[in-house]
PDB file of C-alpha atoms in Angstrom:
ATOM      1  CA  MET G 717      -0.073   0.040   0.109  1.00 44.00           C
ATOM      2  CA  SER G 718       2.973   2.438   0.224  1.00 49.00           C
ATOM      3  CA  ALA G 719       2.764   3.483  -3.346  1.00 53.00           C
ATOM      4  CA  LEU G 720      -0.881   4.654  -2.433  1.00 60.00           C
ATOM      5  CA  ARG G 721      -0.273   6.191   0.646  1.00 56.00           C
ATOM      6  CA  SER G 722       2.460   7.999  -0.620  1.00 63.00           C
ATOM      7  CA  GLN G 723       1.952  10.916  -3.077  1.00 69.00           C
ATOM      8  CA  PHE G 724       1.210  10.459  -6.687  1.00 75.00           C
ATOM      9  CA  GLY G 725       3.084  11.738  -9.759  1.00 73.00           C
ATOM     10  CA  ALA G 726       2.718  15.101 -10.839  1.00 76.00           C
ATOM     11  CA  GLY G 727       1.439  13.642 -14.083  1.00 83.00           C
ATOM     12  CA  LEU G 728      -2.128  12.506 -12.369  1.00 87.00           C
ATOM     13  CA  LYS G 729      -4.472  15.167 -12.711  1.00 91.00           C
ATOM     14  CA  GLU G 730      -7.649  13.540 -11.280  1.00 92.00           C
ATOM     15  CA  LEU G 731      -9.328  10.063 -10.119  1.00 93.00           C
ATOM     16  CA  ARG G 732     -13.133   9.519 -10.502  1.00 96.00           C
ATOM     17  CA  VAL G 733     -14.488   6.647  -8.698  1.00 97.00           C
ATOM     18  CA  GLN G 734     -17.767   5.023  -9.689  1.00 97.00           C
ATOM     19  CA  PHE G 735     -19.792   2.399  -8.193  1.00 97.00           C
ATOM     20  CA  CYS G 736     -23.216   0.825  -6.865  1.00 96.00           C
ATOM     21  CA  GLN G 737     -23.668   1.427  -3.309  1.00 94.00           C
ATOM     22  CA  THR G 738     -25.456  -1.856  -2.746  1.00 94.00           C
ATOM     23  CA  SER G 739     -24.434  -4.380  -5.470  1.00 95.00           C
ATOM     24  CA  PRO G 740     -22.488  -7.572  -4.591  1.00 95.00           C
ATOM     25  CA  SER G 741     -20.069  -6.514  -7.941  1.00 95.00           C
ATOM     26  CA  SER G 742     -19.054  -3.592  -6.654  1.00 96.00           C
ATOM     27  CA  SER G 743     -18.395  -4.498  -2.844  1.00 96.00           C
ATOM     28  CA  GLY G 744     -14.441  -4.670  -3.514  1.00 96.00           C
ATOM     29  CA  LEU G 745     -14.157  -1.101  -4.956  1.00 96.00           C
ATOM     30  CA  ARG G 746     -16.523   0.091  -1.696  1.00 96.00           C
ATOM     31  CA  ASP G 747     -14.445  -1.658   0.630  1.00 96.00           C
ATOM     32  CA  PHE G 748     -11.334  -0.225  -0.952  1.00 95.00           C
ATOM     33  CA  ILE G 749     -12.256   3.291  -0.560  1.00 96.00           C
ATOM     34  CA  ALA G 750     -13.885   3.161   2.800  1.00 95.00           C
ATOM     35  CA  LYS G 751     -10.102   1.687   3.870  1.00 94.00           C
ATOM     36  CA  ASN G 752      -7.841   4.010   2.059  1.00 92.00           C
ATOM     37  CA  TYR G 753      -9.752   7.249   0.927  1.00 94.00           C
ATOM     38  CA  SER G 754      -8.480   9.071   4.058  1.00 93.00           C
ATOM     39  CA  SER G 755      -4.625   7.814   3.723  1.00 91.00           C
ATOM     40  CA  ILE G 756      -4.700   8.670  -0.240  1.00 90.00           C
ATOM     41  CA  LYS G 757      -6.382  11.990   0.208  1.00 92.00           C
ATOM     42  CA  SER G 758      -3.766  13.043   2.990  1.00 92.00           C
ATOM     43  CA  ALA G 759      -0.672  12.088   0.691  1.00 88.00           C
ATOM     44  CA  ASN G 760      -2.382  14.027  -2.299  1.00 89.00           C
ATOM     45  CA  PRO G 761      -4.558  16.994  -0.995  1.00 91.00           C
ATOM     46  CA  ASN G 762      -4.573  18.911  -4.335  1.00 90.00           C
ATOM     47  CA  LEU G 763      -5.504  15.893  -6.647  1.00 90.00           C
ATOM     48  CA  PRO G 764      -9.341  15.827  -7.182  1.00 94.00           C
ATOM     49  CA  ILE G 765     -10.732  12.164  -6.269  1.00 94.00           C
ATOM     50  CA  LEU G 766     -14.284  12.217  -7.254  1.00 96.00           C
ATOM     51  CA  ILE G 767     -16.291   9.452  -5.806  1.00 97.00           C
ATOM     52  CA  ARG G 768     -20.091   8.698  -7.212  1.00 97.00           C
ATOM     53  CA  GLU G 769     -22.562   6.178  -6.367  1.00 96.00           C
ATOM     54  CA  ALA G 770     -25.296   5.244  -8.546  1.00 95.00           C
ATOM     55  CA  SER G 771     -27.478   2.289  -8.509  1.00 95.00           C
ATOM     56  CA  GLY G 772     -26.467  -0.296 -10.650  1.00 94.00           C
ATOM     57  CA  ALA G 773     -23.405   1.550 -12.025  1.00 95.00           C
ATOM     58  CA  GLU G 774     -20.273  -0.647 -12.787  1.00 96.00           C
ATOM     59  CA  ALA G 775     -17.431  -0.259 -10.590  1.00 97.00           C
ATOM     60  CA  ARG G 776     -14.683   1.392 -12.051  1.00 96.00           C
ATOM     61  CA  ILE G 777     -12.120   4.243 -11.933  1.00 95.00           C
ATOM     62  CA  PHE G 778     -11.160   6.749 -14.291  1.00 94.00           C
ATOM     63  CA  ALA G 779      -7.860   7.886 -14.090  1.00 92.00           C
ATOM     64  CA  ARG G 780      -7.139  11.904 -16.247  1.00 93.00           C
ATOM     65  CA  PHE G 781      -3.273  12.313 -16.963  1.00 90.00           C
ATOM     66  CA  ASP G 782      -1.567  15.332 -18.386  1.00 88.00           C
ATOM     67  CA  LYS G 783      -2.880  16.422 -22.097  1.00 87.00           C
ATOM     68  CA  GLY G 784      -6.382  14.789 -21.449  1.00 86.00           C
ATOM     69  CA  ILE G 785      -5.230  11.232 -21.568  1.00 90.00           C
ATOM     70  CA  GLU G 786      -7.517   9.207 -19.705  1.00 93.00           C
ATOM     71  CA  GLN G 787      -7.666   5.649 -18.685  1.00 92.00           C
ATOM     72  CA  LYS G 788     -10.572   3.530 -17.458  1.00 93.00           C
ATOM     73  CA  ILE G 789     -10.165   0.577 -15.159  1.00 94.00           C
ATOM     74  CA  VAL G 790     -13.268  -1.718 -14.398  1.00 95.00           C
ATOM     75  CA  PHE G 791     -13.096  -3.612 -11.032  1.00 96.00           C
ATOM     76  CA  GLN G 792     -16.319  -5.554 -11.226  1.00 95.00           C
ATOM     77  CA  ASN G 793     -16.160  -8.648  -8.624  1.00 94.00           C
ATOM     78  CA  LYS G 794     -12.755  -7.668  -7.729  1.00 95.00           C
ATOM     79  CA  ALA G 795     -11.121  -7.843  -4.112  1.00 95.00           C
ATOM     80  CA  SER G 796     -10.156  -4.867  -2.508  1.00 91.00           C
ATOM     81  CA  GLU G 797      -6.110  -6.497  -2.930  1.00 91.00           C
ATOM     82  CA  GLU G 798      -6.502  -6.775  -6.294  1.00 94.00           C
ATOM     83  CA  ILE G 799      -7.675  -2.989  -6.679  1.00 94.00           C
ATOM     84  CA  GLU G 800      -4.576  -1.780  -4.708  1.00 91.00           C
ATOM     85  CA  LYS G 801      -2.092  -3.618  -6.990  1.00 92.00           C
ATOM     86  CA  THR G 802      -3.759  -2.685 -10.308  1.00 92.00           C
ATOM     87  CA  LEU G 803      -3.956   1.087  -8.809  1.00 88.00           C
ATOM     88  CA  ALA G 804      -0.509   1.022  -7.619  1.00 85.00           C
ATOM     89  CA  GLN G 805       0.704   0.115 -10.930  1.00 86.00           C
ATOM     90  CA  LEU G 806      -1.304   3.086 -12.624  1.00 81.00           C
ATOM     91  CA  VAL G 807       0.192   5.327 -10.424  1.00 76.00           C
ATOM     92  CA  LYS G 808       3.658   4.191 -11.302  1.00 78.00           C
ATOM     93  CA  SER G 809       2.562   5.087 -14.899  1.00 73.00           C
ATOM     94  CA  ALA G 810       1.739   8.584 -14.124  1.00 64.00           C
TER      95      ALA G 810
END
């Protein structure tokens, strides 16, 4: 988790998190956000992290980088640990 609790690279401009508040397929992403949001935001106070809950929404994260480049990662039925590993790789690419 150290990569996620440390400061993200300057190339990452925004994170948008979307999931369903009741769906079992979104439970991993909900758990990840509940456990890690505070530490990620503390390490990156100027990074906008937008969290959207919508009934039936697909569990996913959009990362916006320099020059308007966006990357979408789908986390349907993924465990919190898998989400952590994937986001750590994303942070390294920023």
